[in-house]
Tab-separated table of N, CA and C in Angstrom:
chain	number	residue	atom	x	y	z
A	1	MET	N	0.980	-0.989	0.057
A	1	MET	CA	-0.248	0.036	-0.094
A	1	MET	C	0.812	1.244	-0.051
A	2	ILE	N	0.880	2.268	-1.207
A	2	ILE	CA	1.302	3.384	-1.091
A	2	ILE	C	0.744	4.290	-0.296
A	3	THR	N	1.602	4.997	0.636
A	3	THR	CA	1.117	6.055	1.492
A	3	THR	C	1.274	7.462	0.829
A	4	ILE	N	0.542	8.277	0.856
A	4	ILE	CA	1.047	9.628	0.303
A	4	ILE	C	0.774	10.589	1.332
A	5	LYS	N	1.622	11.317	1.429
A	5	LYS	CA	1.379	12.359	3.034
A	5	LYS	C	1.125	13.863	1.861
A	6	LYS	N	-0.287	14.419	2.677
A	6	LYS	CA	-0.701	15.885	2.078
A	6	LYS	C	-0.058	16.836	3.177
A	7	TYR	N	0.774	17.682	3.102
A	7	TYR	CA	1.063	18.629	3.799
A	7	TYR	C	0.322	19.947	4.094
A	8	PRO	N	0.589	20.945	4.911
A	8	PRO	CA	-0.318	21.760	5.070
A	8	PRO	C	-0.113	22.909	3.740
A	9	ASN	N	0.778	22.718	3.388
A	9	ASN	CA	0.851	23.770	1.951
A	9	ASN	C	0.221	23.086	0.713
A	10	ARG	N	-0.488	21.578	0.873
A	10	ARG	CA	-1.092	21.205	0.017
A	10	ARG	C	-0.259	20.506	-0.983
A	11	ARG	N	0.987	20.287	-0.694
A	11	ARG	CA	1.716	19.355	-1.697
A	11	ARG	C	1.470	17.611	-1.052
A	12	LEU	N	1.433	16.944	-2.295
A	12	LEU	CA	1.219	15.824	-1.773
A	12	LEU	C	2.741	15.116	-2.075
A	13	TYR	N	3.240	13.972	-1.088
A	13	TYR	CA	4.158	13.105	-0.961
A	13	TYR	C	4.389	12.033	-0.976
A	14	ASP	N	4.762	11.340	-2.140
A	14	ASP	CA	5.020	9.712	-1.908
A	14	ASP	C	5.905	9.295	-1.177
A	15	THR	N	5.600	8.484	0.038
A	15	THR	CA	6.604	8.156	0.369
A	15	THR	C	7.301	6.839	-0.318
A	16	SER	N	6.531	6.287	-0.634
A	16	SER	CA	7.279	5.057	-1.439
A	16	SER	C	8.032	5.409	-2.395
A	17	GLN	N	7.804	6.313	-3.129
A	17	GLN	CA	9.235	6.684	-4.179
A	17	GLN	C	9.957	7.963	-3.753
A	18	SER	N	9.593	8.334	-2.373
A	18	SER	CA	10.503	9.722	-1.798
A	18	SER	C	10.352	10.677	-3.148
A	19	GLN	N	9.226	11.479	-3.120
A	19	GLN	CA	8.904	12.331	-4.280
A	19	GLN	C	7.877	12.764	-4.046
A	20	TYR	N	7.621	14.135	-4.613
A	20	TYR	CA	6.474	15.002	-4.682
A	20	TYR	C	5.731	14.575	-5.906
A	21	VAL	N	4.416	14.258	-5.596
A	21	VAL	CA	3.608	14.008	-6.591
A	21	VAL	C	2.056	15.181	-6.668
A	22	ASN	N	1.691	15.150	-8.119
A	22	ASN	CA	0.348	16.097	-8.187
A	22	ASN	C	-0.714	15.285	-8.708
A	23	ILE	N	-1.818	15.800	-8.597
A	23	ILE	CA	-3.096	15.095	-8.952
A	23	ILE	C	-2.962	13.915	-9.893
A	24	ASP	N	-2.648	14.479	-11.113
A	24	ASP	CA	-2.191	13.676	-12.282
A	24	ASP	C	-1.337	12.521	-11.530
A	25	GLY	N	-0.813	12.542	-10.994
A	25	GLY	CA	0.185	11.337	-10.558
A	25	GLY	C	-0.709	10.454	-9.474
A	26	ILE	N	-1.424	10.791	-8.670
A	26	ILE	CA	-2.712	10.327	-8.017
A	26	ILE	C	-3.378	9.205	-8.852
A	27	ARG	N	-4.063	10.004	-9.888
A	27	ARG	CA	-4.728	9.685	-11.037
A	27	ARG	C	-4.098	8.301	-11.529
A	28	GLU	N	-3.017	8.967	-11.961
A	28	GLU	CA	-2.256	7.803	-12.649
A	28	GLU	C	-2.298	5.998	-11.641
A	29	LEU	N	-1.880	6.557	-10.330
A	29	LEU	CA	-1.994	5.249	-9.187
A	29	LEU	C	-3.147	4.759	-9.434
A	30	VAL	N	-4.454	5.508	-9.847
A	30	VAL	CA	-5.849	4.822	-9.916
A	30	VAL	C	-5.743	3.674	-11.079
A	31	MET	N	-5.141	4.775	-11.944
A	31	MET	CA	-5.418	4.074	-13.323
A	31	MET	C	-4.420	2.812	-13.784
A	32	GLN	N	-3.456	2.563	-12.932
A	32	GLN	CA	-2.729	1.275	-12.566
A	32	GLN	C	-3.005	0.728	-11.840
A	33	HIS	N	-4.417	0.563	-11.127
A	33	HIS	CA	-4.823	-0.439	-10.122
A	33	HIS	C	-4.082	-0.454	-9.153
A	34	LYS	N	-3.452	0.477	-8.443
A	34	LYS	CA	-2.167	0.545	-7.235
A	34	LYS	C	-3.071	0.948	-5.999
A	35	GLU	N	-2.672	0.393	-4.931
A	35	GLU	CA	-3.428	0.775	-3.854
A	35	GLU	C	-2.730	1.628	-3.220
A	36	PHE	N	-3.454	2.630	-2.720
A	36	PHE	CA	-2.731	3.806	-1.878
A	36	PHE	C	-3.627	4.516	-1.383
A	37	ARG	N	-3.192	5.031	-0.272
A	37	ARG	CA	-3.990	6.169	0.691
A	37	ARG	C	-3.425	7.265	0.909
A	38	VAL	N	-4.102	8.644	1.098
A	38	VAL	CA	-3.521	9.783	1.327
A	38	VAL	C	-4.003	10.335	2.735
A	39	ILE	N	-2.990	10.656	3.509
A	39	ILE	CA	-3.151	10.725	4.869
A	39	ILE	C	-2.806	12.364	5.198
A	40	ASP	N	-3.260	13.097	6.033
A	40	ASP	CA	-2.710	14.407	6.628
A	40	ASP	C	-1.465	14.092	7.293
A	41	SER	N	-0.574	14.726	6.918
A	41	SER	CA	0.817	14.645	7.330
A	41	SER	C	0.819	14.672	8.718
A	42	LYS	N	-0.517	15.843	9.552
A	42	LYS	CA	0.070	16.119	11.123
A	42	LYS	C	-0.765	14.802	11.736
A	43	THR	N	-2.443	15.168	11.221
A	43	THR	CA	-3.254	14.449	12.063
A	43	THR	C	-3.203	12.651	11.737
A	44	GLU	N	-2.555	12.824	10.485
A	44	GLU	CA	-2.916	11.318	9.956
A	44	GLU	C	-4.116	10.992	9.709
A	45	GLU	N	-5.369	11.803	9.463
A	45	GLU	CA	-6.474	11.648	8.989
A	45	GLU	C	-6.808	10.998	7.529
A	46	ASP	N	-7.069	10.251	7.364
A	46	ASP	CA	-7.308	9.445	5.930
A	46	ASP	C	-8.028	10.732	4.802
A	47	LEU	N	-7.450	10.926	3.899
A	47	LEU	CA	-8.156	12.066	3.010
A	47	LEU	C	-8.213	11.094	1.714
A	48	THR	N	-8.032	10.114	1.346
A	48	THR	CA	-8.209	9.303	0.271
A	48	THR	C	-9.361	9.927	-0.614
A	49	LYS	N	-10.399	9.810	-0.007
A	49	LYS	CA	-12.062	9.894	-0.815
A	49	LYS	C	-11.711	11.574	-1.148
A	50	SER	N	-11.642	12.361	-0.448
A	50	SER	CA	-11.432	13.904	-1.017
A	50	SER	C	-10.375	14.120	-2.003
A	51	ILE	N	-9.565	13.136	-2.090
A	51	ILE	CA	-8.775	13.238	-3.232
A	51	ILE	C	-8.973	13.059	-4.419
A	52	LEU	N	-9.907	11.463	-3.803
A	52	LEU	CA	-10.519	10.878	-5.342
A	52	LEU	C	-11.194	11.881	-6.088
A	53	LEU	N	-12.330	12.182	-5.003
A	53	LEU	CA	-13.587	13.487	-5.262
A	53	LEU	C	-12.853	14.854	-6.186
A	54	GLN	N	-11.707	15.154	-5.628
A	54	GLN	CA	-11.063	16.095	-6.266
A	54	GLN	C	-10.861	15.739	-8.017
A	55	ILE	N	-10.144	14.675	-7.990
A	55	ILE	CA	-9.879	14.165	-9.382
A	55	ILE	C	-11.202	13.819	-9.902
A	56	ILE	N	-12.076	13.220	-9.785
A	56	ILE	CA	-13.282	13.187	-10.501
A	56	ILE	C	-14.058	14.589	-10.755
A	57	SER	N	-14.048	15.695	-9.639
A	57	SER	CA	-14.229	17.140	-10.168
A	57	SER	C	-13.302	17.907	-11.003
A	58	GLU	N	-12.128	17.448	-10.976
A	58	GLU	CA	-11.411	18.354	-12.157
A	58	GLU	C	-11.966	17.817	-13.738
A	59	VAL	N	-11.874	15.838	-13.850
A	59	VAL	CA	-12.575	15.738	-14.845
A	59	VAL	C	-13.663	16.086	-15.336
A	60	GLU	N	-14.584	16.236	-14.182
A	60	GLU	CA	-16.115	16.046	-14.885
A	60	GLU	C	-16.178	17.818	-15.576
A	61	SER	N	-15.447	18.786	-15.001
A	61	SER	CA	-15.145	19.628	-15.435
A	61	SER	C	-15.155	19.884	-16.736
A	62	ASN	N	-14.538	19.034	-17.595
A	62	ASN	CA	-14.359	18.902	-19.058
A	62	ASN	C	-15.311	18.399	-19.471
A	63	GLU	N	-15.966	19.004	-20.326
A	63	GLU	CA	-17.403	18.586	-20.973
A	63	GLU	C	-16.977	16.998	-21.673
A	64	ASN	N	-16.056	17.168	-22.333
A	64	ASN	CA	-15.781	16.095	-23.094
A	64	ASN	C	-15.481	14.837	-22.712
A	65	GLN	N	-14.538	14.845	-21.300
A	65	GLN	CA	-14.421	13.910	-20.703
A	65	GLN	C	-15.462	13.221	-19.544
A	66	ALA	N	-16.512	14.180	-19.333
A	66	ALA	CA	-17.664	14.368	-18.268
A	66	ALA	C	-18.607	12.697	-18.362
A	67	LEU	N	-18.596	12.073	-17.223
A	67	LEU	CA	-18.957	10.670	-17.008
A	67	LEU	C	-20.446	10.942	-16.452
A	68	LEU	N	-20.498	11.858	-15.555
A	68	LEU	CA	-21.523	12.094	-14.658
A	68	LEU	C	-22.480	13.223	-15.049
A	69	THR	N	-23.618	13.139	-15.626
A	69	THR	CA	-24.646	14.154	-15.862
A	69	THR	C	-25.477	14.876	-14.795
A	70	GLN	N	-25.781	16.287	-14.943
A	70	GLN	CA	-26.303	16.802	-13.969
A	70	GLN	C	-27.825	15.843	-13.556
A	71	THR	N	-28.430	15.339	-14.414
A	71	THR	CA	-29.513	14.670	-13.969
A	71	THR	C	-28.924	13.532	-13.047
A	72	LEU	N	-28.181	12.592	-13.387
A	72	LEU	CA	-27.382	11.596	-12.711
A	72	LEU	C	-27.383	12.266	-11.196
A	73	LEU	N	-26.096	13.344	-11.267
A	73	LEU	CA	-25.802	14.012	-10.401
A	73	LEU	C	-26.930	14.135	-8.904
A	74	LYS	N	-28.005	14.977	-9.616
A	74	LYS	CA	-28.852	15.445	-8.854
A	74	LYS	C	-29.624	14.152	-8.093
A	75	GLN	N	-29.789	13.013	-9.061
A	75	GLN	CA	-30.292	11.508	-8.626
A	75	GLN	C	-29.418	11.123	-7.242
A	76	LEU	N	-28.151	11.315	-7.397
A	76	LEU	CA	-27.290	10.829	-6.457
A	76	LEU	C	-27.489	11.287	-5.280
A	77	ILE	N	-27.415	12.981	-5.302
A	77	ILE	CA	-27.417	13.869	-4.292
A	77	ILE	C	-29.163	13.578	-3.218
A	78	ARG	N	-30.041	13.224	-3.898
A	78	ARG	CA	-31.147	12.502	-3.624
A	78	ARG	C	-31.117	11.633	-2.507
A	79	PHE	N	-30.016	10.648	-2.957
A	79	PHE	CA	-30.045	9.100	-1.630
A	79	PHE	C	-29.335	9.533	-0.928
A	80	TYR	N	-28.551	10.560	-0.458
A	80	TYR	CA	-27.989	11.326	0.785
A	80	TYR	C	-29.045	11.034	1.706
A	81	GLY	N	-28.650	10.786	2.804
A	81	GLY	CA	-29.951	10.752	3.722
A	81	GLY	C	-31.086	10.043	3.884
A	82	ASN	N	-31.044	9.088	2.370
A	82	ASN	CA	-32.736	8.189	2.087
A	82	ASN	C	-31.699	7.064	2.768
A	83	ASP	N	-32.974	5.808	3.251
A	83	ASP	CA	-32.930	4.997	3.864
A	83	ASP	C	-32.292	4.184	2.619
A	84	MET	N	-32.600	4.466	1.450
A	84	MET	CA	-31.720	3.341	0.781
A	84	MET	C	-30.477	3.739	0.137
A	85	GLN	N	-29.808	4.649	1.008
A	85	GLN	CA	-28.151	4.930	0.442
A	85	GLN	C	-27.512	4.106	0.596
A	86	GLY	N	-27.418	2.958	1.566
A	86	GLY	CA	-26.680	2.116	1.676
A	86	GLY	C	-26.924	0.605	0.959
A	87	PHE	N	-27.916	0.920	0.447
A	87	PHE	CA	-28.551	0.127	-0.859
A	87	PHE	C	-27.838	0.451	-1.894
A	88	MET	N	-28.064	1.648	-2.138
A	88	MET	CA	-27.307	2.356	-3.425
A	88	MET	C	-25.755	2.446	-3.648
A	89	ARG	N	-25.456	2.527	-2.505
A	89	ARG	CA	-23.896	2.352	-2.707
A	89	ARG	C	-23.426	1.127	-2.910
A	90	GLN	N	-23.785	0.054	-2.277
A	90	GLN	CA	-23.307	-1.321	-2.847
A	90	GLN	C	-24.037	-1.621	-4.320
A	91	TYR	N	-25.229	-0.944	-4.481
A	91	TYR	CA	-25.722	-1.516	-6.328
A	91	TYR	C	-24.452	-0.583	-6.893
A	92	LEU	N	-24.386	0.408	-6.720
A	92	LEU	CA	-23.427	1.385	-7.810
A	92	LEU	C	-21.973	0.374	-7.733
A	93	GLU	N	-21.187	0.102	-6.613
A	93	GLU	CA	-20.229	-0.729	-6.513
A	93	GLU	C	-20.311	-1.905	-7.390
A	94	GLN	N	-21.404	-2.614	-7.307
A	94	GLN	CA	-21.533	-3.993	-7.924
A	94	GLN	C	-21.648	-3.606	-9.481
A	95	SER	N	-22.676	-2.801	-9.593
A	95	SER	CA	-22.698	-2.675	-10.915
A	95	SER	C	-21.822	-2.248	-11.835
A	96	VAL	N	-20.502	-0.952	-11.472
A	96	VAL	CA	-19.249	-0.824	-11.959
A	96	VAL	C	-18.714	-1.841	-12.075
A	97	ALA	N	-18.336	-2.763	-10.910
A	97	ALA	CA	-17.448	-3.667	-11.025
A	97	ALA	C	-17.715	-4.782	-12.158
A	98	THR	N	-18.931	-5.342	-11.964
A	98	THR	CA	-19.898	-6.020	-13.136
A	98	THR	C	-19.558	-5.500	-14.518
A	99	PHE	N	-19.626	-4.246	-14.633
A	99	PHE	CA	-19.449	-3.567	-15.865
A	99	PHE	C	-17.892	-3.493	-16.173
A	100	LEU	N	-17.269	-3.411	-15.435
A	100	LEU	CA	-15.693	-3.494	-15.736
A	100	LEU	C	-15.312	-5.177	-16.309
A	101	ASP	N	-15.780	-5.950	-15.584
A	101	ASP	CA	-15.437	-7.287	-15.747
A	101	ASP	C	-15.899	-7.656	-17.215
A	102	GLN	N	-17.017	-7.465	-17.401
A	102	GLN	CA	-17.744	-7.714	-18.835
A	102	GLN	C	-17.061	-6.751	-20.018
A	103	GLN	N	-16.615	-5.545	-19.629
A	103	GLN	CA	-15.773	-4.632	-20.534
A	103	GLN	C	-14.701	-5.538	-20.781
A	104	ASP	N	-14.016	-5.826	-19.665
A	104	ASP	CA	-12.420	-6.643	-19.698
A	104	ASP	C	-12.643	-8.054	-20.754
A	105	THR	N	-13.753	-8.746	-20.746
A	105	THR	CA	-13.994	-10.184	-21.133
A	105	THR	C	-14.541	-9.675	-22.906
A	106	VAL	N	-14.802	-8.228	-22.828
A	106	VAL	CA	-15.583	-8.033	-24.437
A	106	VAL	C	-14.190	-7.752	-24.981
A	107	GLN	N	-13.604	-7.063	-24.450
A	107	GLN	CA	-12.034	-6.428	-24.994
A	107	GLN	C	-11.135	-7.696	-25.322
A	108	GLY	N	-11.301	-8.526	-24.295
A	108	GLY	CA	-10.139	-9.751	-24.756
A	108	GLY	C	-10.462	-10.540	-25.957
A	109	MET	N	-12.048	-10.575	-26.232
A	109	MET	CA	-12.671	-11.340	-27.047
A	109	MET	C	-12.187	-10.767	-28.530
A	110	MET	N	-12.316	-9.143	-28.400
A	110	MET	CA	-12.115	-8.190	-29.712
A	110	MET	C	-10.776	-8.258	-30.020
A	111	LYS	N	-9.997	-8.431	-28.977
A	111	LYS	CA	-8.585	-8.325	-29.448
A	111	LYS	C	-8.091	-9.765	-30.013
A	112	GLY	N	-8.752	-10.960	-29.572
A	112	GLY	CA	-8.720	-11.939	-30.424
A	112	GLY	C	-8.959	-12.048	-31.980
A	113	VAL	N	-10.115	-11.317	-31.702
A	113	VAL	CA	-10.888	-11.353	-33.044
A	113	VAL	C	-9.646	-10.668	-34.341
A	114	MET	N	-9.534	-9.177	-33.484
A	114	MET	CA	-8.770	-8.079	-34.190
A	114	MET	C	-7.278	-8.991	-34.494
A	115	ASP	N	-6.783	-10.190	-33.211
A	115	ASP	CA	-5.389	-10.428	-33.724
A	115	ASP	C	-5.575	-11.538	-34.981
A	116	ALA	N	-6.770	-12.096	-35.057
A	116	ALA	CA	-6.563	-13.410	-35.956
A	116	ALA	C	-6.990	-12.686	-37.401
A	117	SER	N	-7.674	-11.340	-37.206
A	117	SER	CA	-7.939	-10.987	-38.561
A	117	SER	C	-7.064	-9.436	-39.007
A	118	SER	N	-5.756	-9.461	-38.666
A	118	SER	CA	-5.149	-8.320	-38.688
A	118	SER	C	-4.075	-8.756	-39.984
A	119	PRO	N	-4.316	-7.779	-40.547
A	119	PRO	CA	-3.055	-8.123	-42.084
A	119	PRO	C	-1.742	-8.743	-41.585
A	120	MET	N	-0.947	-8.462	-40.791
A	120	MET	CA	0.251	-8.733	-40.351
A	120	MET	C	0.115	-10.377	-39.917
A	121	ASN	N	-0.920	-10.569	-38.916
A	121	ASN	CA	-1.203	-11.809	-38.772
A	121	ASN	C	-1.716	-12.905	-39.820
A	122	VAL	N	-2.470	-12.302	-40.793
A	122	VAL	CA	-2.710	-13.120	-41.870
A	122	VAL	C	-1.597	-13.562	-42.503
A	123	PHE	N	-0.883	-12.416	-42.797
A	123	PHE	CA	0.477	-12.735	-43.588
A	123	PHE	C	1.276	-13.825	-43.105
A	124	GLY	N	1.326	-13.302	-41.564
A	124	GLY	CA	2.282	-14.033	-40.695
A	124	GLY	C	1.929	-15.866	-40.764
A	125	GLN	N	0.532	-15.743	-40.690
A	125	GLN	CA	0.385	-17.461	-40.526
A	125	GLN	C	0.377	-18.014	-42.198
A	126	PHE	N	0.225	-16.977	-43.087
A	126	PHE	CA	0.339	-17.525	-44.784
A	126	PHE	C	1.774	-18.171	-44.829
A	127	ILE	N	2.797	-16.932	-44.476
A	127	ILE	CA	4.140	-17.516	-44.492
A	127	ILE	C	4.495	-18.622	-43.540
A	128	GLU	N	3.805	-18.990	-42.559
A	128	GLU	CA	4.213	-20.532	-41.779
A	128	GLU	C	3.463	-21.311	-42.545
A	129	GLN	N	2.468	-21.576	-43.330
A	129	GLN	CA	1.993	-22.318	-43.754
A	129	GLN	C	2.884	-22.632	-45.143
A	130	ASN	N	3.628	-21.575	-45.423
A	130	ASN	CA	4.131	-21.798	-46.861
A	130	ASN	C	5.468	-22.461	-46.446
A	131	MET	N	6.169	-22.482	-45.116
A	131	MET	CA	7.231	-22.945	-44.842
A	131	MET	C	7.055	-24.087	-44.399
A	132	SER	N	6.412	-24.401	-43.717
A	132	SER	CA	5.997	-25.659	-43.129
A	132	SER	C	5.551	-27.085	-44.502
A	133	MET	N	4.936	-26.636	-45.710
A	133	MET	CA	4.793	-26.984	-47.103
A	133	MET	C	5.953	-27.103	-47.340
A	134	TRP	N	7.006	-25.836	-47.523
A	134	TRP	CA	8.201	-26.426	-48.036
A	134	TRP	C	9.070	-27.566	-47.458
A	135	ASN	N	8.906	-27.293	-46.040
A	135	ASN	CA	9.906	-28.231	-44.969
A	135	ASN	C	9.372	-29.721	-45.175
A	136	ALA	N	7.756	-29.634	-45.410
A	136	ALA	CA	7.359	-31.104	-45.644
A	136	ALA	C	7.728	-31.437	-47.297
A	137	PHE	N	7.675	-30.719	-48.290
A	137	PHE	CA	8.306	-31.206	-49.313
A	137	PHE	C	9.866	-31.393	-49.366
A	138	THR	N	10.800	-30.644	-48.674
A	138	THR	CA	12.052	-30.787	-48.881
A	138	THR	C	12.214	-31.895	-48.016
A	139	GLN	N	11.714	-32.427	-46.990
A	139	GLN	CA	11.902	-33.666	-46.361
A	139	GLN	C	11.434	-35.034	-47.210
A	140	SER	N	10.603	-35.001	-48.116
A	140	SER	CA	9.675	-35.936	-49.126
A	140	SER	C	10.990	-36.038	-49.624
A	141	ALA	N	11.316	-35.182	-50.166
A	141	ALA	CA	12.753	-35.150	-51.470
A	141	ALA	C	13.667	-35.920	-51.075
A	142	LYS	N	14.335	-35.599	-49.882
A	142	LYS	CA	15.882	-36.019	-49.221
A	142	LYS	C	16.018	-37.545	-49.610
A	143	PRO	N	14.718	-38.370	-49.088
A	143	PRO	CA	15.130	-39.789	-49.434
A	143	PRO	C	15.031	-40.187	-50.869
A	144	ALA	N	14.558	-39.624	-51.512
A	144	ALA	CA	14.848	-39.588	-52.825
A	144	ALA	C	15.782	-39.274	-53.543
A	145	ALA	N	16.153	-38.141	-53.172
A	145	ALA	CA	17.661	-37.574	-53.770
A	145	ALA	C	18.625	-38.778	-53.113
A	146	SER	N	18.614	-38.913	-51.904
A	146	SER	CA	19.843	-39.568	-51.533
A	146	SER	C	20.293	-41.237	-51.646
A	147	GLY	N	18.625	-41.990	-52.235
A	147	GLY	CA	18.808	-43.156	-52.567
A	147	GLY	C	19.244	-43.240	-54.173
A	148	ALA	N	18.650	-42.283	-55.121
A	148	ALA	CA	19.206	-42.759	-56.473
A	148	ALA	C	20.370	-41.664	-56.684
A	149	LYS	N	20.995	-42.427	-58.009
A	149	LYS	CA	21.905	-41.458	-57.871
A	149	LYS	C	21.809	-40.963	-59.656
A	150	LYS	N	22.024	-39.531	-59.518
A	150	LYS	CA	21.369	-38.815	-61.007
A	150	LYS	C	22.392	-39.192	-61.900
A	151	PRO	N	22.222	-39.385	-63.201
A	151	PRO	CA	22.841	-39.529	-64.379
A	151	PRO	C	23.709	-38.721	-64.540
A	152	GLU	N	24.813	-38.658	-65.107
A	152	GLU	CA	25.502	-37.188	-65.633
A	152	GLU	C	25.234	-37.229	-66.888
A	153	LYS	N	25.757	-36.259	-67.266
A	153	LYS	CA	24.977	-35.658	-68.726
A	153	LYS	C	25.134	-36.598	-69.596
A	154	ASN	N	26.176	-37.180	-70.151
A	154	ASN	CA	26.330	-37.849	-71.598
A	154	ASN	C	25.665	-38.840	-70.807
A	155	GLU	N	25.520	-39.751	-69.910
A	155	GLU	CA	25.932	-40.914	-69.503
A	155	GLU	C	23.981	-41.265	-69.474
A	156	LYS	N	23.425	-41.950	-69.743
A	156	LYS	CA	22.076	-42.749	-69.957
A	156	LYS	C	21.568	-42.930	-68.788
A	157	PRO	N	20.510	-43.102	-68.706
A	157	PRO	CA	19.782	-43.535	-67.367
A	157	PRO	C	19.712	-44.786	-67.145
A	158	PRO	N	19.666	-45.470	-65.956
A	158	PRO	CA	19.629	-46.997	-65.980
A	158	PRO	C	18.406	-47.375	-66.428
A	159	GLU	N	18.392	-48.497	-67.420
A	159	GLU	CA	16.872	-49.060	-68.170
A	159	GLU	C	16.293	-49.853	-66.875
A	160	GLU	N	15.168	-49.762	-66.981
A	160	GLU	CA	14.344	-50.739	-65.634
A	160	GLU	C	14.253	-52.195	-66.400
A	161	ASP	N	14.294	-53.089	-65.409
A	161	ASP	CA	13.965	-54.522	-65.705
A	161	ASP	C	12.698	-54.454	-66.597
A	162	SER	N	12.471	-55.524	-67.347
A	162	SER	CA	11.518	-55.817	-67.792
A	162	SER	C	11.090	-57.183	-67.844
């Protein structure tokens, strides 16, 4: 588990790398599926959730990358304090986890299809087939070439016994 300390000057320090990081560095840890926590350097309070929300807020401010619509955000806000809040949290976590699992499966299938049908793979398979046919041909030609003596230019081939 990577520990990142947040100092009063709002700087973030990655203790595992012994270097300062920014929000983009934290986002990269998330993208790489690395486990980390952000703590306040003085109180040791866990600040991970607020840093993650800050990352989401920054990404959501760019309309081209926004994932959460205003309607969805309003609906989520309505669940706070609601009797169904705990259920909704579990539902969202499980739904996203299931979606990511399915996405990985589909991407794996698509990669297999793309690998099989890419021009370079088809060309590679064609070359392999030709090489195996050539090897089979040369293997079958070896016994014939080693057992029979080729006639010289002026020499007549041996006649078969009738």
